[in-house]
PDB file of C-alpha atoms and ligand atoms in Angstrom:
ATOM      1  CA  UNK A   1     -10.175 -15.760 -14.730  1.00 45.00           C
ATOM      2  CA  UNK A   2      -9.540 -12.358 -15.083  1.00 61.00           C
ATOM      3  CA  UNK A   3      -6.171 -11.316 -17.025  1.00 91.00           C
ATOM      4  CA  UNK A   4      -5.203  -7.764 -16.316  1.00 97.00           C
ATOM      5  CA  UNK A   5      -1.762  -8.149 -16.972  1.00 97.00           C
ATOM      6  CA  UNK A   6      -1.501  -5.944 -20.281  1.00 98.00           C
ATOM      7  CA  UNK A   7      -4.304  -3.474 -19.599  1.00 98.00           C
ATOM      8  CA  UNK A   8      -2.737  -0.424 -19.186  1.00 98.00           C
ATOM      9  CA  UNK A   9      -5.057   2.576 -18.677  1.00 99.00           C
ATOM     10  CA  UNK A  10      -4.194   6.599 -20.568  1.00 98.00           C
ATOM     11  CA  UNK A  11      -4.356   8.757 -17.372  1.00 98.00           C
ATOM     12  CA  UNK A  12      -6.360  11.000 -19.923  1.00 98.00           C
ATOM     13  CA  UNK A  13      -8.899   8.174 -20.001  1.00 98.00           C
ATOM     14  CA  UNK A  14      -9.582   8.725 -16.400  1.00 98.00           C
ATOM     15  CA  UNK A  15      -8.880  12.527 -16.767  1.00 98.00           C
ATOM     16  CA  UNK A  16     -10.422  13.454 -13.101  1.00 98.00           C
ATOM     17  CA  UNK A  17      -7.610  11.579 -11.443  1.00 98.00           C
ATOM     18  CA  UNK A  18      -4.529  13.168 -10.823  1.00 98.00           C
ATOM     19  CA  UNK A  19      -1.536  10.770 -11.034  1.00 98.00           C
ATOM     20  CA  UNK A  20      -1.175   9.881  -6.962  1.00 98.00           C
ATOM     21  CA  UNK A  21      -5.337   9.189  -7.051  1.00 98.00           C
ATOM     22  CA  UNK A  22      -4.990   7.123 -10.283  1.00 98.00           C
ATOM     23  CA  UNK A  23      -1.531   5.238  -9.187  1.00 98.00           C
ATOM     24  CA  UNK A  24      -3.674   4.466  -5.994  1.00 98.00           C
ATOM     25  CA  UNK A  25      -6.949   3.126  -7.961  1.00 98.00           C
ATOM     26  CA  UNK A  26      -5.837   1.768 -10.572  1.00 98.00           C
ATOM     27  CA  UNK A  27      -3.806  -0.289  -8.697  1.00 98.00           C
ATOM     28  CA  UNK A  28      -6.817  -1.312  -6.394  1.00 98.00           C
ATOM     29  CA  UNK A  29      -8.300  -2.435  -9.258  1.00 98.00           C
ATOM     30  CA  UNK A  30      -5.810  -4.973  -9.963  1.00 97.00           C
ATOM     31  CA  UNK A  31      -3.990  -2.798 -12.894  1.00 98.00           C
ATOM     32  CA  UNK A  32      -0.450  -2.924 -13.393  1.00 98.00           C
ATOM     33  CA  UNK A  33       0.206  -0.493 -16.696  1.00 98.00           C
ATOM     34  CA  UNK A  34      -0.909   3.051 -17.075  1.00 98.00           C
ATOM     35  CA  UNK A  35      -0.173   5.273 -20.206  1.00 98.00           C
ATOM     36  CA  UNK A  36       1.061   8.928 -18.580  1.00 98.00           C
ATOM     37  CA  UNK A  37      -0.034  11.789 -20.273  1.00 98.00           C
ATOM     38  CA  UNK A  38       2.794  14.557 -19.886  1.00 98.00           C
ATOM     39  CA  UNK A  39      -0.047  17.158 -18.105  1.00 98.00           C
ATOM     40  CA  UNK A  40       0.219  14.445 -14.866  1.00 98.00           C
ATOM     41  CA  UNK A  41       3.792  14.968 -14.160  1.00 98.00           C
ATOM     42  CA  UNK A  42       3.364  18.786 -13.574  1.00 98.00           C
ATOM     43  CA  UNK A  43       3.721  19.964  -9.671  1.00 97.00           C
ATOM     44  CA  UNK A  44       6.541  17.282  -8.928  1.00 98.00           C
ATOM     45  CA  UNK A  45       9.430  16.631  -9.595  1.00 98.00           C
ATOM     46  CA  UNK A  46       9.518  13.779 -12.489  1.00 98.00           C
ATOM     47  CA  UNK A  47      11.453  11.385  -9.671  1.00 98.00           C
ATOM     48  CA  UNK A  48       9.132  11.891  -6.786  1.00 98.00           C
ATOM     49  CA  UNK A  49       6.254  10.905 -10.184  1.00 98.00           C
ATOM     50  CA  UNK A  50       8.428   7.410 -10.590  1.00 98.00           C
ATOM     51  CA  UNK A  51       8.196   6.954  -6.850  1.00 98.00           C
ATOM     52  CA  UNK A  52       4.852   7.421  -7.045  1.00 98.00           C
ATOM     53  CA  UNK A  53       4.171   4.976 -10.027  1.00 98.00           C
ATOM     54  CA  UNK A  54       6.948   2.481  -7.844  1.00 98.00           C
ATOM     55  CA  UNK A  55       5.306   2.784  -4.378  1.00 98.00           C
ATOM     56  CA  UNK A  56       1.841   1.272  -6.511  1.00 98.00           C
ATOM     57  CA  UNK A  57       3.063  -1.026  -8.458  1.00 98.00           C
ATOM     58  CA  UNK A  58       2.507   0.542 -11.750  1.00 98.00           C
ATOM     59  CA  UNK A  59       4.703   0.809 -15.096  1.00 98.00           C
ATOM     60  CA  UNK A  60       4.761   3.321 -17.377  1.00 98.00           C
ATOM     61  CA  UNK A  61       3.437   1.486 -21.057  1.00 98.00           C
ATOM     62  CA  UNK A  62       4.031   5.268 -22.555  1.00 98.00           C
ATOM     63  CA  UNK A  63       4.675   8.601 -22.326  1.00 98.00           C
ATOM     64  CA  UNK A  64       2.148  10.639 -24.324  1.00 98.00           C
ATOM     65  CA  UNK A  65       2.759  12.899 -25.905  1.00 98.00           C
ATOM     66  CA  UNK A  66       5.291  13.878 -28.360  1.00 98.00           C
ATOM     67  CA  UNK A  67       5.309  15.551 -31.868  1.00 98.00           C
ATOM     68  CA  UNK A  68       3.999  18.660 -33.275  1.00 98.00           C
ATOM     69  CA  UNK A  69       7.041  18.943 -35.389  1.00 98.00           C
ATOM     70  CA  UNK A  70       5.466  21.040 -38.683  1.00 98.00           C
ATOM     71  CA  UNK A  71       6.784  24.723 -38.051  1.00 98.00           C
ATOM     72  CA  UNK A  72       6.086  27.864 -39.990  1.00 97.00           C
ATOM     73  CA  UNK A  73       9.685  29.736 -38.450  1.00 98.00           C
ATOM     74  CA  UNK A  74      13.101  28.237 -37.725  1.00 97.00           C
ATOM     75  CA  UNK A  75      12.321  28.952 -34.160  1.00 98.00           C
ATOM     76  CA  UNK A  76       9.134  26.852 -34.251  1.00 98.00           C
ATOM     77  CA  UNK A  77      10.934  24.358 -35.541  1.00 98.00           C
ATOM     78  CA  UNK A  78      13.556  24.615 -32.606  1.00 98.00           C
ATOM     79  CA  UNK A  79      11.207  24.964 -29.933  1.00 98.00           C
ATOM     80  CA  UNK A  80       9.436  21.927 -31.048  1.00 98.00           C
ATOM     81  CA  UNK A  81      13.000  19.807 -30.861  1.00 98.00           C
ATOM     82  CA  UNK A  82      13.412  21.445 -27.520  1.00 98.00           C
ATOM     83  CA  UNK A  83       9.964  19.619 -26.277  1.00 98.00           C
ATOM     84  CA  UNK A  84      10.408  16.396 -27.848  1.00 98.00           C
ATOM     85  CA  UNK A  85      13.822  15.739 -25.967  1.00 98.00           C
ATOM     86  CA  UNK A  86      12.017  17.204 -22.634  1.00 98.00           C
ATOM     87  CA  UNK A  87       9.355  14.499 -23.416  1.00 98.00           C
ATOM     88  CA  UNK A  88      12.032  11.880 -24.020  1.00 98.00           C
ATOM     89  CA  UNK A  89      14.224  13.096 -21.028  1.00 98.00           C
ATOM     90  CA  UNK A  90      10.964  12.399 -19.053  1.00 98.00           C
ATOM     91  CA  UNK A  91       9.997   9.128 -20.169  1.00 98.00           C
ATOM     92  CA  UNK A  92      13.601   7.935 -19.146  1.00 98.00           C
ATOM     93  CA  UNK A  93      13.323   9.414 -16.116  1.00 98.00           C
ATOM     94  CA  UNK A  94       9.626   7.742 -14.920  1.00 98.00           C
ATOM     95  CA  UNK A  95      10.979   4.359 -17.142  1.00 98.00           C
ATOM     96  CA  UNK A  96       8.637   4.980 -20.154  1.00 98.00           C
ATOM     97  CA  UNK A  97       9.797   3.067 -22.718  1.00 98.00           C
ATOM     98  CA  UNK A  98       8.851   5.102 -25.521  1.00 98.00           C
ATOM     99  CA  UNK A  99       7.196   8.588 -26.188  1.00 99.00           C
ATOM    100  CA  UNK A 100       3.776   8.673 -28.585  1.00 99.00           C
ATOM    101  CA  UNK A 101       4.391  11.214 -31.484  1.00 98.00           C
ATOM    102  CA  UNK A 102       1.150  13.247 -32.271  1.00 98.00           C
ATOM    103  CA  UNK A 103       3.503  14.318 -35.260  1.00 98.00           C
ATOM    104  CA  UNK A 104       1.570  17.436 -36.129  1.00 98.00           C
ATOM    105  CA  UNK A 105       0.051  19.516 -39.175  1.00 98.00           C
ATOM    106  CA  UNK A 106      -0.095  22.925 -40.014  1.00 98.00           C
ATOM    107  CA  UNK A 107      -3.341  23.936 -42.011  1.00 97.00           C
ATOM    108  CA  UNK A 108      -1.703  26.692 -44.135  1.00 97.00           C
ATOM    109  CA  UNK A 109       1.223  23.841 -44.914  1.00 98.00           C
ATOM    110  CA  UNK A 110       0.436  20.927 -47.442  1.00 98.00           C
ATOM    111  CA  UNK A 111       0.162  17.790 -46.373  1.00 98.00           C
ATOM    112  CA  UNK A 112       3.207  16.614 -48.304  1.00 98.00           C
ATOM    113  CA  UNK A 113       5.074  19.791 -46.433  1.00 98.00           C
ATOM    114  CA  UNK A 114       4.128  18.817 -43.094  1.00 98.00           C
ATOM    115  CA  UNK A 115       5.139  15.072 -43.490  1.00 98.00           C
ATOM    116  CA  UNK A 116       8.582  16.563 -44.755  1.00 98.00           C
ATOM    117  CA  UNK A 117       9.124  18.256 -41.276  1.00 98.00           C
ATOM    118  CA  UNK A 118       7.622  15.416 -39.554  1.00 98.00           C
ATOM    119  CA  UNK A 119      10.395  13.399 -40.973  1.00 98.00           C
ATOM    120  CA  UNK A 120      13.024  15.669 -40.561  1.00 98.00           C
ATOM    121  CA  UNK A 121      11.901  16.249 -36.925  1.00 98.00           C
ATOM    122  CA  UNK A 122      11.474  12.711 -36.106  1.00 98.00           C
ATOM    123  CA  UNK A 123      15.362  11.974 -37.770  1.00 98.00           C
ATOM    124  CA  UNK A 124      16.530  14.674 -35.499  1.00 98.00           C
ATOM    125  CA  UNK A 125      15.287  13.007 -32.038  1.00 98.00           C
ATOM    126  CA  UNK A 126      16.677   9.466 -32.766  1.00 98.00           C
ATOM    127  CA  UNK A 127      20.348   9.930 -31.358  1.00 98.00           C
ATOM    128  CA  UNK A 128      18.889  11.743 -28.334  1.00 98.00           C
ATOM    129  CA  UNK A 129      15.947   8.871 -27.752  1.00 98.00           C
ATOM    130  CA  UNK A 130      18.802   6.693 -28.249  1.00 98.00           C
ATOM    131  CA  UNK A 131      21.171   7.892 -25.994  1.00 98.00           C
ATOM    132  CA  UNK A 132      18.300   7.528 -22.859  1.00 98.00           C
ATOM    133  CA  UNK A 133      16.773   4.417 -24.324  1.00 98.00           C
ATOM    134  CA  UNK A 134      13.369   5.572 -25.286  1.00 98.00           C
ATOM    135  CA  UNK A 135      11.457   4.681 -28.364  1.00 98.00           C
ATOM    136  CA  UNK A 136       9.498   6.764 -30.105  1.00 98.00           C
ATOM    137  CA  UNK A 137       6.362   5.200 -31.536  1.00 98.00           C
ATOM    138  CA  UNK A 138       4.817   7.119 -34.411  1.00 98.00           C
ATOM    139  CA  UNK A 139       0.885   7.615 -33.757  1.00 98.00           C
ATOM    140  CA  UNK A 140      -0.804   7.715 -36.792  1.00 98.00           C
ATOM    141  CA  UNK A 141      -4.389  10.113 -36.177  1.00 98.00           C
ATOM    142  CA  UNK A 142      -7.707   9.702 -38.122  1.00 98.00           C
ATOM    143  CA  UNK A 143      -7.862  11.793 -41.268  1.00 98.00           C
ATOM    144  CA  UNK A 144     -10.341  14.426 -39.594  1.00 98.00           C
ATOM    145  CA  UNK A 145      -7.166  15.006 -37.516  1.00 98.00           C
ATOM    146  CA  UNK A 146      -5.228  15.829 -40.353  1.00 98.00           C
ATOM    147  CA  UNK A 147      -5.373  19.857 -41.045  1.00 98.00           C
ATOM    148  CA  UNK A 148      -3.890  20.437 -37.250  1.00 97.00           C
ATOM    149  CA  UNK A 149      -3.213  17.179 -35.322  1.00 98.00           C
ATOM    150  CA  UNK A 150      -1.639  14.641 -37.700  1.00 98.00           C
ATOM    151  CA  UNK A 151      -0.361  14.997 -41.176  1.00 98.00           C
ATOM    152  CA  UNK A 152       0.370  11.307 -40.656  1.00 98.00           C
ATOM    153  CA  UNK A 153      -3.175   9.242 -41.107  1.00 98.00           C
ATOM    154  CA  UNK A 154      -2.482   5.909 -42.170  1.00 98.00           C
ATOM    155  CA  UNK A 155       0.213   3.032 -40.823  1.00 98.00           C
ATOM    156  CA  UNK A 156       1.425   3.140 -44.353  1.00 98.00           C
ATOM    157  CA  UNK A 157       2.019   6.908 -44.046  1.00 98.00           C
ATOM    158  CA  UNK A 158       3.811   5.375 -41.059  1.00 98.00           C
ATOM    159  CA  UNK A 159       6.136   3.292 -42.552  1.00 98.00           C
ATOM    160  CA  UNK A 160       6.796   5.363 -45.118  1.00 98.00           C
ATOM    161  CA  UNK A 161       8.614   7.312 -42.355  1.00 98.00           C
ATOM    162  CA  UNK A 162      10.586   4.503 -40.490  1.00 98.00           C
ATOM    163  CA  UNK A 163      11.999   3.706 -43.961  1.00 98.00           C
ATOM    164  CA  UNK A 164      13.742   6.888 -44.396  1.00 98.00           C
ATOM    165  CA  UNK A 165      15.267   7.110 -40.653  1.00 98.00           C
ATOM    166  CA  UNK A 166      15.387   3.586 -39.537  1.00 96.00           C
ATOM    167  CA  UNK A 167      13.377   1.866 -37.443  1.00 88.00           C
ATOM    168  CA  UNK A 168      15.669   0.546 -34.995  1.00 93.00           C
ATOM    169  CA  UNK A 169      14.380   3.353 -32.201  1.00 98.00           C
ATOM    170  CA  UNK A 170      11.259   4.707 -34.139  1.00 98.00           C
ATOM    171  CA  UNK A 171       8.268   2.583 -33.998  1.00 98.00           C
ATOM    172  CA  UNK A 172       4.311   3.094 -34.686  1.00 98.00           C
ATOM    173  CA  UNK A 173       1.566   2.929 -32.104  1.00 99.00           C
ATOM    174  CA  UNK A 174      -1.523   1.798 -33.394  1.00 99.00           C
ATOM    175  CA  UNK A 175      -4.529   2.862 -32.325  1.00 98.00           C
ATOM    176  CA  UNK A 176      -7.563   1.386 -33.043  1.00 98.00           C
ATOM    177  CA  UNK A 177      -9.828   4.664 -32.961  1.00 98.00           C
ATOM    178  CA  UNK A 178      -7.539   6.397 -36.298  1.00 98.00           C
ATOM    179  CA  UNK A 179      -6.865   3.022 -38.482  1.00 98.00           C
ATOM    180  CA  UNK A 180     -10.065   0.701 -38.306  1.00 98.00           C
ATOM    181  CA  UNK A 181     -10.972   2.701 -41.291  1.00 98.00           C
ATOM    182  CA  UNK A 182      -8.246   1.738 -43.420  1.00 98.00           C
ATOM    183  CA  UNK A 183      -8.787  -0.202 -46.796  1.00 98.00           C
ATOM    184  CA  UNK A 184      -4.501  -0.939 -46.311  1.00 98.00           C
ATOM    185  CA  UNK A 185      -4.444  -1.627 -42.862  1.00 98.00           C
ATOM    186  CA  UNK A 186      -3.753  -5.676 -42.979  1.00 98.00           C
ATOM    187  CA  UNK A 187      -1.202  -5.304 -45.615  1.00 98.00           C
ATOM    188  CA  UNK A 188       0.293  -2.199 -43.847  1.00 98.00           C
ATOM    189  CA  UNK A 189       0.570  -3.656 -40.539  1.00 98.00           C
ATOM    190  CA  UNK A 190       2.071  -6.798 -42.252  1.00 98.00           C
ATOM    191  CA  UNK A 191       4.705  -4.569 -43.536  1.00 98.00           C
ATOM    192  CA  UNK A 192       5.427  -3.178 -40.332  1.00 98.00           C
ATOM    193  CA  UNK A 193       6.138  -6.145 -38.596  1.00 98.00           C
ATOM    194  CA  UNK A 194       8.138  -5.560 -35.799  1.00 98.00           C
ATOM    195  CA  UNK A 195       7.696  -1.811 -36.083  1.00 98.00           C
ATOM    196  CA  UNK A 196       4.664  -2.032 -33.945  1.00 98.00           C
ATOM    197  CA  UNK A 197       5.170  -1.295 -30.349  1.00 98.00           C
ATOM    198  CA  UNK A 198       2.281   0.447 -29.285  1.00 98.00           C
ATOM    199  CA  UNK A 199      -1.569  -1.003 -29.322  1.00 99.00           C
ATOM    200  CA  UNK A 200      -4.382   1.933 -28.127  1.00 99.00           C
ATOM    201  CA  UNK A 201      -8.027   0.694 -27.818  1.00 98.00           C
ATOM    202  CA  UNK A 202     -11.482   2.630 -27.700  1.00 98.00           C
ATOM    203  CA  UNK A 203     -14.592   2.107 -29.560  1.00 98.00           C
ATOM    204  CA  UNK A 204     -16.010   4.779 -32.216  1.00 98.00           C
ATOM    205  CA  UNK A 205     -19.333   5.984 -31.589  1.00 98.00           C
ATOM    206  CA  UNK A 206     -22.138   6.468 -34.555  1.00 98.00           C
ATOM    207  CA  UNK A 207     -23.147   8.770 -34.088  1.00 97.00           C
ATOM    208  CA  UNK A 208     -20.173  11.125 -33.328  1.00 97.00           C
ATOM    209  CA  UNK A 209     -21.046  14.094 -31.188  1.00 97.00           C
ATOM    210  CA  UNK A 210     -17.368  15.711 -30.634  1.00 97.00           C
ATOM    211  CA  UNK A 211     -14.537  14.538 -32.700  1.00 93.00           C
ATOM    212  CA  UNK A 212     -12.119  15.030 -30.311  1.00 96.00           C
ATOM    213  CA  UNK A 213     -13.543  14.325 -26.723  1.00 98.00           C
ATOM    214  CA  UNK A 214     -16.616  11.653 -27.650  1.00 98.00           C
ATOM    215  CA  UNK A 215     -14.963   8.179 -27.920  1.00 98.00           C
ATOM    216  CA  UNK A 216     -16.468   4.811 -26.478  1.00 98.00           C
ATOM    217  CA  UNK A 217     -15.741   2.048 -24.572  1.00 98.00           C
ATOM    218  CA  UNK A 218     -14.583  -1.093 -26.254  1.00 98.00           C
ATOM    219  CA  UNK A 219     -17.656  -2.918 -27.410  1.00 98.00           C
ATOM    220  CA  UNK A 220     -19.598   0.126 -27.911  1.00 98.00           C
ATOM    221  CA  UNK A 221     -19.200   1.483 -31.246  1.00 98.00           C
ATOM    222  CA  UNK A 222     -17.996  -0.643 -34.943  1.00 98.00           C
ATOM    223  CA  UNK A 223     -14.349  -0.566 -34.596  1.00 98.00           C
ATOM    224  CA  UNK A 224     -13.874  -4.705 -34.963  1.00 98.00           C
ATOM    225  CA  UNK A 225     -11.163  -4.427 -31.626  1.00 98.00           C
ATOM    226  CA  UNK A 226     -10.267  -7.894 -32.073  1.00 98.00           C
ATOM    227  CA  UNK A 227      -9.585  -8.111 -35.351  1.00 98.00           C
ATOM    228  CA  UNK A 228      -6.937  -5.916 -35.816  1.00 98.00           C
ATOM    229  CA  UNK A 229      -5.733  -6.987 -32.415  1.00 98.00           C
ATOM    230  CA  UNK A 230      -5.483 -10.151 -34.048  1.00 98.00           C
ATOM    231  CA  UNK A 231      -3.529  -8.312 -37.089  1.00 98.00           C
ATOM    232  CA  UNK A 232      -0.983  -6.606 -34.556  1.00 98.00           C
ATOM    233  CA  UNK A 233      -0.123  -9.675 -32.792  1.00 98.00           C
ATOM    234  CA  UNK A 234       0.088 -11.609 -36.128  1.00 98.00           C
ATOM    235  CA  UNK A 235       3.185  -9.636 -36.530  1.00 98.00           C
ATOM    236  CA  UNK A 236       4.947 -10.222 -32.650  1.00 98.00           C
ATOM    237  CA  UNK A 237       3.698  -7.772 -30.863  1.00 98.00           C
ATOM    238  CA  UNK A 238       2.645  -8.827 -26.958  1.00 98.00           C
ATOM    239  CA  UNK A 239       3.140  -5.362 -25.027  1.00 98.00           C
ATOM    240  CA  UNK A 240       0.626  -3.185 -23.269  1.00 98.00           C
ATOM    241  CA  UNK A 241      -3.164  -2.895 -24.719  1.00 98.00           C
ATOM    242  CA  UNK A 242      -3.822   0.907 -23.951  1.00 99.00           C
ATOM    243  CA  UNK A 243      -7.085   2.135 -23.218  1.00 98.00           C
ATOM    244  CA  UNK A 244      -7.393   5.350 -24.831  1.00 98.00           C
ATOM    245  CA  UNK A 245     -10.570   7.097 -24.217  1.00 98.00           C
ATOM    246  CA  UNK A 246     -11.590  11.014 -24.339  1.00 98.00           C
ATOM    247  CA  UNK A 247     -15.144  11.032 -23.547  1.00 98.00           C
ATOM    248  CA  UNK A 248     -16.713  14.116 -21.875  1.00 98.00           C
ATOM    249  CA  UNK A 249     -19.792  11.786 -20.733  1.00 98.00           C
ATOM    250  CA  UNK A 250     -17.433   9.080 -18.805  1.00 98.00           C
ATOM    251  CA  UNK A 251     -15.164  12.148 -17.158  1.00 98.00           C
ATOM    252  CA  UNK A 252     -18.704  13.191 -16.048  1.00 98.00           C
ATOM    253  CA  UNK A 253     -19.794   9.590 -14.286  1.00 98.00           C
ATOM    254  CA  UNK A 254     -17.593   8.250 -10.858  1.00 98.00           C
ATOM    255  CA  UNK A 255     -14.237   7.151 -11.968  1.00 98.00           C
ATOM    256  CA  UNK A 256     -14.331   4.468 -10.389  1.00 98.00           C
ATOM    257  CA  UNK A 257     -17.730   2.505 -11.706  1.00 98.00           C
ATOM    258  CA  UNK A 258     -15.968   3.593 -15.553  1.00 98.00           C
ATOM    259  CA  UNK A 259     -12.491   1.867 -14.555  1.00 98.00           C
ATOM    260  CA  UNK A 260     -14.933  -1.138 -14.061  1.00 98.00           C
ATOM    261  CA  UNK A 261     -16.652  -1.072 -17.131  1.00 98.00           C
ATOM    262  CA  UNK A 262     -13.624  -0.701 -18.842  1.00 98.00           C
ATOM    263  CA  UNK A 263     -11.782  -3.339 -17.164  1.00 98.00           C
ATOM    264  CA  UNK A 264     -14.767  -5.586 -18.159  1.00 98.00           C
ATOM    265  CA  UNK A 265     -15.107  -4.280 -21.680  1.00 98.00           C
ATOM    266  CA  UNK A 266     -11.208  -5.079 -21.858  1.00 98.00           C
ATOM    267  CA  UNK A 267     -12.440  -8.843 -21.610  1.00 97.00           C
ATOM    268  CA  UNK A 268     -15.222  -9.142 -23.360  1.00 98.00           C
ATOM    269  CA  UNK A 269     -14.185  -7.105 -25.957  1.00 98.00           C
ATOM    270  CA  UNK A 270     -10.737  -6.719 -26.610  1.00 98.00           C
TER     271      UNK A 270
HETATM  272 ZN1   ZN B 301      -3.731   6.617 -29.136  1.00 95.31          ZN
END
């Protein structure tokens, strides 16, 4: 029997679907959970977007994305703030229950600099997150990600985090693509426990074309899927399994023969 229930789809992953075309096929397809990248909410209003995700059927697993906190300039800093409570003010709105953090990384800051602000940043959005209900799940990136995108690489790096500002509304999303590399990743995932509240899928490719847009479907690449699924639900965790994947070549193929693959790479593979 097919088991859709926690397959929730990244509206990036389908990235030539606006939201009402992807609320209407996914849910054809027999999908209840879709991950709702911030760029699909723009020309409405964020309530007529929750209608639209209501009307199909469809919850909101995540709102993605958060973050960017490093800042060269006390208004960079403040600006960034300003987004990360529009993103949580959002994801209450649709009924997202928690915002990813893509926390950021400046290449003329050090690492150690960047995590400082990331920390800082992430401290200052907790009352706010709090006060709407919203998580926000930490998103560790893949090393290669960390001069601009992430200064936070590893689940450890993760945790480090949560233990300075609590983890009662900060959590970590793990995605498959930016920890299968990990030498720590049982023990740190162990450690996190309860922490984990997000679970992103996609395959790594060998080889890599584009670092950023050339990810595979589950099954295709050397990213043991199962495994660490096995690892995150060791410690609790039963939410949504997001399907996360940039991939120039699937935007390029019909939508709707790659939702199909990936519904049947979510069973045989995930
Ligand atoms: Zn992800």
């Amino acid at each position: 029997m097919d088991n859709f229930d926690r397959l929730a789809v990244h509206t990036m992953t389908t990235k030539p679907w606006d939201l009402p075309t992807a609320c209407a096929k996914y849910a054809e397809g027999g999908l209840s959970g879709m991950g709702v990248w911030r760029q699909w909410l723009e020309g409405r209003s964020l309530e007529e977007s929750r209608m639209l995700l209501d009307d199909h059927g469809i919850t909101p697993a995540s709102l993605v994305r958060g973050g960017f906190f490093p800042y060269a300039t006390v208004d960079e800093k403040q600006t960034a703030l300003d987004d990360n409570f529009k993103a949580i003010d959002a994801a209450a709105v649709i009924g997202a229950p928690q915002v990813v953090l893509v926390c950021g990384a400046k290449p003329d800051l050090s690492l150690a600099e960047s995590r400082k602000h990331i920390t800082e940043g992430i401290a200052s959005c907790i009352a706010h997150a709090k006060s709407v209900g919203v998580k926000l799940a930490i998103e560790p990136l893949h090393p290669m990600y960390a001069d601009c995108r992430s200064a936070v690489n590893t689940i450890g790096q993760a945790n480090d985090i949560i233990d300075q500002v609590g983890d009662e509304w900060v959590g970590i999303a793990a995605d498959v693509y930016h920890i299968w590399w990990d030498p720590q990743l049982e023990g740190e995932i162990i450690r996190a426990g309860s922490r984990i509240i997000g679970f992103h899928v996609c395959d790594w490719l060998t080889p890599t074309n584009d670092f950023l847009n050339d990810r595979g479907i589950m099954g295709e690449g050397c990213i043991n899927i199962r495994g660490i699924r096995q690892l995150v639900e060791a410690t609790g965790f039963q939410g949504w399994i997001e399907v996360e994947i940039f991939s120039d070549r699937y935007w390029a193929t019909d939508q709707d023969k790659y939702l199909t693959q990936i519904k049947n790479a979510y069973l045989q593979h995930v």
